[in-house]
mmCIF file with all atom_site columns, C-alpha atoms in Angstrom:
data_model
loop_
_atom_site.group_PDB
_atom_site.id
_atom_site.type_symbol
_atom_site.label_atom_id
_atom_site.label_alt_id
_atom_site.label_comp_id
_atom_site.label_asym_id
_atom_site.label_entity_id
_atom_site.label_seq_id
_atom_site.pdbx_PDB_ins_code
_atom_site.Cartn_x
_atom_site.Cartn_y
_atom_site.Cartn_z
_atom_site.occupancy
_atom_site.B_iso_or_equiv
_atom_site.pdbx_formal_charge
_atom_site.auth_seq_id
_atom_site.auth_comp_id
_atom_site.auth_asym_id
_atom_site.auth_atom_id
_atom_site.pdbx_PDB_model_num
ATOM 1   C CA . UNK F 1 1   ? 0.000   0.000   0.000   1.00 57.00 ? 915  UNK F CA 1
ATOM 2   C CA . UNK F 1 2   ? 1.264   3.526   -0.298  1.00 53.00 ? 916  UNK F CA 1
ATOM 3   C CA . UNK F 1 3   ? 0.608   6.396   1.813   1.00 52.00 ? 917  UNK F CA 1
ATOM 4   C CA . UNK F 1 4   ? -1.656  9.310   0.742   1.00 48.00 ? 918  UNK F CA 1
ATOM 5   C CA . UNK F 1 5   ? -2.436  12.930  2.199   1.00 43.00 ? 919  UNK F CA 1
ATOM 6   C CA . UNK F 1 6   ? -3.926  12.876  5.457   1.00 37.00 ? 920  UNK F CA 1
ATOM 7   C CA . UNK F 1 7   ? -2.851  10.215  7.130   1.00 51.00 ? 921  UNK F CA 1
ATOM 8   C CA . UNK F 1 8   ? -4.562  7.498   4.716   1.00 72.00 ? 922  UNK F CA 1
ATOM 9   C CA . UNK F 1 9   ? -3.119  4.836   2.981   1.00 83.00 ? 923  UNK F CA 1
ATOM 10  C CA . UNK F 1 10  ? -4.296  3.155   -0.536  1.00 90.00 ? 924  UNK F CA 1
ATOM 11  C CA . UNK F 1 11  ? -5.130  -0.616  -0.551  1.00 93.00 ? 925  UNK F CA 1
ATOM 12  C CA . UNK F 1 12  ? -6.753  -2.715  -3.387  1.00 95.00 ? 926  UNK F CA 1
ATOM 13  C CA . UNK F 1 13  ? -9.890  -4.223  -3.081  1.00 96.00 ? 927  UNK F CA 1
ATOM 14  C CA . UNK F 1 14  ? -9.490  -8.022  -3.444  1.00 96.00 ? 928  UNK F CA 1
ATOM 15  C CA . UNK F 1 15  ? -13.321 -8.974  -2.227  1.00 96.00 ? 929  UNK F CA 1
ATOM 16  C CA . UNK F 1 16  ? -15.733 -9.053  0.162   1.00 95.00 ? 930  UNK F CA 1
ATOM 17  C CA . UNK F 1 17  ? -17.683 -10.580 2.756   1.00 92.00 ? 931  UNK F CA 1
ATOM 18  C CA . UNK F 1 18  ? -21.363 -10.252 2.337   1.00 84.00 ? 932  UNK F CA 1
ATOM 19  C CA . UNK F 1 19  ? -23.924 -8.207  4.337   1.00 70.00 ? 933  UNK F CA 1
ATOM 20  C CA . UNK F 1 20  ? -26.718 -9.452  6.866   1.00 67.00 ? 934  UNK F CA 1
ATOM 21  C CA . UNK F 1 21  ? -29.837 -7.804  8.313   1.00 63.00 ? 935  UNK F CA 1
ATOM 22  C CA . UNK F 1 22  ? -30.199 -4.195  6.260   1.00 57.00 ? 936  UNK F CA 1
ATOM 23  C CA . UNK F 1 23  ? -26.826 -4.884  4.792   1.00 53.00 ? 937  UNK F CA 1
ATOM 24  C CA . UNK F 1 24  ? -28.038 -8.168  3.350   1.00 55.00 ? 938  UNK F CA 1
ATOM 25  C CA . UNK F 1 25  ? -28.229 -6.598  -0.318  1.00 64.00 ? 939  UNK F CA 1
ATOM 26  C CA . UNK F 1 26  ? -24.861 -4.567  -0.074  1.00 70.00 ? 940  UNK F CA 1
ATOM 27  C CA . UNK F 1 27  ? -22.045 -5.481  2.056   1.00 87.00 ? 941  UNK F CA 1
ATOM 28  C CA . UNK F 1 28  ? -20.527 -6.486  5.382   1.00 90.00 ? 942  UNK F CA 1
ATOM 29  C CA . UNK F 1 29  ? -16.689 -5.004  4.614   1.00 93.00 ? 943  UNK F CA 1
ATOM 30  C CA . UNK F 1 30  ? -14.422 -5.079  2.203   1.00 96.00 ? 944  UNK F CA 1
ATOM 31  C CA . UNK F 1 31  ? -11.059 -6.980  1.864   1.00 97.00 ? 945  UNK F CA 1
ATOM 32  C CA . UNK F 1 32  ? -8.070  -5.343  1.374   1.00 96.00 ? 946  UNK F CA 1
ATOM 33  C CA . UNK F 1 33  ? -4.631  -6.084  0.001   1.00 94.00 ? 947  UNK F CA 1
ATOM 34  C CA . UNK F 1 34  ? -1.230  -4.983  -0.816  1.00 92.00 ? 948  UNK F CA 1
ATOM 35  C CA . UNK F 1 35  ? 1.840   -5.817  -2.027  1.00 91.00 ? 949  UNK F CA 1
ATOM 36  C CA . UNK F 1 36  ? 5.088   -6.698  -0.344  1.00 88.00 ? 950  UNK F CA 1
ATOM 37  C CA . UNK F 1 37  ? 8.105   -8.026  -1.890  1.00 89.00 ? 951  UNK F CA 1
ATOM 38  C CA . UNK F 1 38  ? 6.209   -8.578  -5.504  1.00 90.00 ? 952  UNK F CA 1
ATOM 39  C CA . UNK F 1 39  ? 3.296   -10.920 -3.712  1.00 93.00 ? 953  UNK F CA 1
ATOM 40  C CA . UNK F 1 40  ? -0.358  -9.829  -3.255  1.00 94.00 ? 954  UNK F CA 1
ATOM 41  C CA . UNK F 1 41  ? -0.951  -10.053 0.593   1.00 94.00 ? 955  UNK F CA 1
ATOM 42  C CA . UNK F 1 42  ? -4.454  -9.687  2.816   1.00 95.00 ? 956  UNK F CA 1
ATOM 43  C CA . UNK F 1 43  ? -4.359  -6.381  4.995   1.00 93.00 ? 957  UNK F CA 1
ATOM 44  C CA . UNK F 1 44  ? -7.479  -6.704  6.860   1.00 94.00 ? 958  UNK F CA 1
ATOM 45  C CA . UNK F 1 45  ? -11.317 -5.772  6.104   1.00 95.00 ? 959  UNK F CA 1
ATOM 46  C CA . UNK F 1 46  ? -13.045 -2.677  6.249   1.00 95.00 ? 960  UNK F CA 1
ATOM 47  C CA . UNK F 1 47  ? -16.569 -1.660  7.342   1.00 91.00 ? 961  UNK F CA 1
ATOM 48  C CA . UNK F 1 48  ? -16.193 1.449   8.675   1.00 93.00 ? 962  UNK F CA 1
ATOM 49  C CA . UNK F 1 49  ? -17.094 4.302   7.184   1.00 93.00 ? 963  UNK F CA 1
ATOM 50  C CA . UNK F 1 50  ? -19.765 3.002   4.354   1.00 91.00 ? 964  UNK F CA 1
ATOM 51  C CA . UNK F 1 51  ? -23.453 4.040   4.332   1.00 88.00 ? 965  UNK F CA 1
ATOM 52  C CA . UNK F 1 52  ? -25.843 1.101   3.674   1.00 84.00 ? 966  UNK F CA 1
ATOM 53  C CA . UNK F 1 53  ? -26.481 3.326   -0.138  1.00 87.00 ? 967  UNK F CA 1
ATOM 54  C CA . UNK F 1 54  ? -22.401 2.611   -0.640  1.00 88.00 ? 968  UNK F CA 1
ATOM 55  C CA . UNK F 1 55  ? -21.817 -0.409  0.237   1.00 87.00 ? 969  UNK F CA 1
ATOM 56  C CA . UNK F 1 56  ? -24.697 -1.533  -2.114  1.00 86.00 ? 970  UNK F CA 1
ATOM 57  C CA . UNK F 1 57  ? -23.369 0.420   -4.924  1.00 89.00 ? 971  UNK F CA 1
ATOM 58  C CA . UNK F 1 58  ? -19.846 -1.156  -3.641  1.00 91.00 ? 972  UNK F CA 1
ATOM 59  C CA . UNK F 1 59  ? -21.387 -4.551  -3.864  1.00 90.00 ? 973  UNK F CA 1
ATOM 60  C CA . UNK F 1 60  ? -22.692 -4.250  -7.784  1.00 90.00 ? 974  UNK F CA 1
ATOM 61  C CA . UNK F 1 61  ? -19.634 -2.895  -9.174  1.00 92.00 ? 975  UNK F CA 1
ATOM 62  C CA . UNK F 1 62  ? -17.842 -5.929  -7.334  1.00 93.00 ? 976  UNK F CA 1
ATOM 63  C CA . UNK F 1 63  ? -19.975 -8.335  -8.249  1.00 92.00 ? 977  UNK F CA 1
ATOM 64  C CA . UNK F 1 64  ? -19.148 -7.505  -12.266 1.00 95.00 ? 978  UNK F CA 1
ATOM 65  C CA . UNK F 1 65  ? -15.358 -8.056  -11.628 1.00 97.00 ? 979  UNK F CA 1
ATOM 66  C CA . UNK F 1 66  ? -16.328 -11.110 -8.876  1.00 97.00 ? 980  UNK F CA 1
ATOM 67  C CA . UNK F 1 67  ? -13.946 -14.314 -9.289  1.00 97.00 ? 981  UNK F CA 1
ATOM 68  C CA . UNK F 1 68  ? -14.304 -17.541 -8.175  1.00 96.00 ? 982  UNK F CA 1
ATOM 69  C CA . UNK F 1 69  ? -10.709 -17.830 -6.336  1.00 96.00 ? 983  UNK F CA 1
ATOM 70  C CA . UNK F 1 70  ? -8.373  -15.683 -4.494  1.00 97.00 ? 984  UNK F CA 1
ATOM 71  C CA . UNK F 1 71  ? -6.247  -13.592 -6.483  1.00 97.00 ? 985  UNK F CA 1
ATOM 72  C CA . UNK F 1 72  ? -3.960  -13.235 -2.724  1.00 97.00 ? 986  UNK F CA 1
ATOM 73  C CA . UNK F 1 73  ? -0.242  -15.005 -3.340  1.00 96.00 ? 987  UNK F CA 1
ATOM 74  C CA . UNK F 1 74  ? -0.275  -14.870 0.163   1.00 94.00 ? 988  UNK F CA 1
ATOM 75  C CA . UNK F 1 75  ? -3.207  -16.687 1.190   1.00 93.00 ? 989  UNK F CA 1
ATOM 76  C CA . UNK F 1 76  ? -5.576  -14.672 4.024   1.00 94.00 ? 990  UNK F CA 1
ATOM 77  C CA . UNK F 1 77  ? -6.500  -16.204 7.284   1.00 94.00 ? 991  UNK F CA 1
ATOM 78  C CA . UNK F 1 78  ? -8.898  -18.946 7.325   1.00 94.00 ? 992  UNK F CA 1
ATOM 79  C CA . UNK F 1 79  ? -11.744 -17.489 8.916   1.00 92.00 ? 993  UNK F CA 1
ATOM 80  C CA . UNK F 1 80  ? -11.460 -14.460 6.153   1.00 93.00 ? 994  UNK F CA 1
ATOM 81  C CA . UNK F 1 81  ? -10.718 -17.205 3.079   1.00 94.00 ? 995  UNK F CA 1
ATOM 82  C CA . UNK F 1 82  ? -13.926 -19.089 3.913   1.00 92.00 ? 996  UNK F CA 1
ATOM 83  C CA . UNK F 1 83  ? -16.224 -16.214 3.410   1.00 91.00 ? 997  UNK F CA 1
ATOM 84  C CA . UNK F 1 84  ? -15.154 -13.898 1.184   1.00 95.00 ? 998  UNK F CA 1
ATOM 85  C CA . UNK F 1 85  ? -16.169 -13.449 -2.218  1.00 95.00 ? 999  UNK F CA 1
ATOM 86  C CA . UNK F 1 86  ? -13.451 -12.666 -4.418  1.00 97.00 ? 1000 UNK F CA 1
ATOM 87  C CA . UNK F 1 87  ? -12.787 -9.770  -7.336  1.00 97.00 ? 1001 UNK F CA 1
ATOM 88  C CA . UNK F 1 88  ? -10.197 -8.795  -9.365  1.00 97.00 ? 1002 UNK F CA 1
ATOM 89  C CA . UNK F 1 89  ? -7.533  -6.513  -7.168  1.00 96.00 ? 1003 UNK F CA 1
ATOM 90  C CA . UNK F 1 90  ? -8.149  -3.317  -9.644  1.00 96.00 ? 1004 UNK F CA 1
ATOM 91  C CA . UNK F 1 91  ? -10.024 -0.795  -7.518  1.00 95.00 ? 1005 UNK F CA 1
ATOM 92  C CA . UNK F 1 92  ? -8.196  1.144   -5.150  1.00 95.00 ? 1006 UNK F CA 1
ATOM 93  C CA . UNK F 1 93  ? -9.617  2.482   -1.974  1.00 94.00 ? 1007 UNK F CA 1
ATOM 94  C CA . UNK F 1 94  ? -8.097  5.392   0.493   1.00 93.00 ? 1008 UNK F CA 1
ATOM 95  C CA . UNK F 1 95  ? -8.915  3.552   4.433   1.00 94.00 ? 1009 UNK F CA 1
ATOM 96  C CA . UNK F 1 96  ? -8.013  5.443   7.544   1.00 92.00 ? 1010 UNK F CA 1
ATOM 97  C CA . UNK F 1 97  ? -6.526  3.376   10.095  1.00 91.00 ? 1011 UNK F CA 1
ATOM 98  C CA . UNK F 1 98  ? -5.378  3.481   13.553  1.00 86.00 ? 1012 UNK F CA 1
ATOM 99  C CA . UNK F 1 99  ? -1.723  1.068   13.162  1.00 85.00 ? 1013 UNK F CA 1
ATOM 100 C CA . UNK F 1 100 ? -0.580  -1.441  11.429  1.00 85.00 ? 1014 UNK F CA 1
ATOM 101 C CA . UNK F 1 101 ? -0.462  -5.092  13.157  1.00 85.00 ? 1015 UNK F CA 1
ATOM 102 C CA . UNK F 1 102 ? 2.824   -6.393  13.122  1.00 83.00 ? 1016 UNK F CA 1
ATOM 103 C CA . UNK F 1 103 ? 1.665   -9.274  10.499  1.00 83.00 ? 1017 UNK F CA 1
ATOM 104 C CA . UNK F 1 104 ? 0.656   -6.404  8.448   1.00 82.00 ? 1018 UNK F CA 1
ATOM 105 C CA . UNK F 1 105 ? -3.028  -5.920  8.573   1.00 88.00 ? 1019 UNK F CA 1
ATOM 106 C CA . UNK F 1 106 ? -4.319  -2.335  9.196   1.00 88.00 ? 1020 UNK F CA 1
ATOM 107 C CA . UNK F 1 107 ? -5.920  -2.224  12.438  1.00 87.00 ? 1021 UNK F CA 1
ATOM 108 C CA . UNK F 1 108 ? -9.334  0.581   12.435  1.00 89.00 ? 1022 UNK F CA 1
ATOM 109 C CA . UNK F 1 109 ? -9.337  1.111   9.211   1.00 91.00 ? 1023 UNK F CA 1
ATOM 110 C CA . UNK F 1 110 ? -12.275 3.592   7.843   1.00 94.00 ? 1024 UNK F CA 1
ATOM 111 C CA . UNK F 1 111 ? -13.441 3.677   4.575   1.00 95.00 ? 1025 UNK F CA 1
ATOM 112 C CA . UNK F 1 112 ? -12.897 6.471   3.095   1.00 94.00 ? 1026 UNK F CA 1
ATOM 113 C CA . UNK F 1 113 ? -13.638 6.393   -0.484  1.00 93.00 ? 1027 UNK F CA 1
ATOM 114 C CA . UNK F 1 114 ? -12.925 4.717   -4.392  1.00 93.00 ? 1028 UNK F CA 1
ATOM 115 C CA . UNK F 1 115 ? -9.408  6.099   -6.423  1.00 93.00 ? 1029 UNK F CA 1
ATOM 116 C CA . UNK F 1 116 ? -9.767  5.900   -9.744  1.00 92.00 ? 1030 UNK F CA 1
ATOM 117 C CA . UNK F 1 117 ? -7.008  8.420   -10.185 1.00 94.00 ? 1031 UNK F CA 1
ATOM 118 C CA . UNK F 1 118 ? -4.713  5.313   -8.739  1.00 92.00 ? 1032 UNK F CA 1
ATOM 119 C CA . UNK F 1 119 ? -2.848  2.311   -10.497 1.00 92.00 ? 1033 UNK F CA 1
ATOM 120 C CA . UNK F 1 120 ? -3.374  -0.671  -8.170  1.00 91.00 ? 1034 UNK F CA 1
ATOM 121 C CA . UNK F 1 121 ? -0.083  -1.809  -10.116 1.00 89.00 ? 1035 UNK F CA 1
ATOM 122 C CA . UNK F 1 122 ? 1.950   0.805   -7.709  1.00 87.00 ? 1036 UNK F CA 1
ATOM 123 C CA . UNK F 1 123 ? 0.285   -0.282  -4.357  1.00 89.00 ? 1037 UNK F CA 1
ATOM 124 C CA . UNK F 1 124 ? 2.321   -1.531  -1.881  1.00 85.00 ? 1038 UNK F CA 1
ATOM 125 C CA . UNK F 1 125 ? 2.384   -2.632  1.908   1.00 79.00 ? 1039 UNK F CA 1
ATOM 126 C CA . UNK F 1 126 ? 0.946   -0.791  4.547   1.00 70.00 ? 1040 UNK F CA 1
ATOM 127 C CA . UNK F 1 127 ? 3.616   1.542   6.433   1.00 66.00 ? 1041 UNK F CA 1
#
């Protein structure tokens, strides 16, 4: 991942785990990824910070670039693997986050909104 402006930091979008109750038709949080030494890694989920209208317009754009593995060279923890729904890692996000775990996963992240203005090419690992 690489930093941005403001404290943020830009992951890719490598899935998602699905919504229940008024989320149902959207989203629960996203899963997030970046890359360290060449490989695609898992850097935690994010759920924070997306209105019920967002995650559902989240969730349709996802589901056109949906996949039925994990495009992760590192694979992500079991109890994330099992339920997620995988994309395509091309949409970059900007997620606010407390620190970084020292496995790497962004701990409080907040959603705070889509870059297209970003190559997920040039994404690397949290900092």
């Amino acid at each position: 991942m690489q930093r941005a402006d403001g404290g943020l930091e830009i992951a890719m979008l490598t899935g998602w785990l699905k919504g229940s109750g008024t989320s149902q038709r959207g989203l629960e949080s996203l899963v997030l990824a970046g890359r360290l030494d060449g490989q695609l890694r898992f850097a935690g989920c994010v759920g924070s910070g997306l209105t019920i209208a967002g995650r559902r317009a989240i969730r349709d754009a996802l589901d056109c670039i949906a996949r039925p593995d994990s495009p992760l060279d590192v694979k992500a923890p079991r109890e994330i693997a099992r339920s997620t729904h995988w994309c395509d890692p091309i949409v970059a996000v900007d997620v606010a986050y407390r620190e970084v775990t020292g496995d790497g996963v962004l701990r409080q992240p907040s959603f705070k909104g889509v870059r297209s203005d970003v190559d997920v090419a040039e994404i690397d690992w949290p900092s």
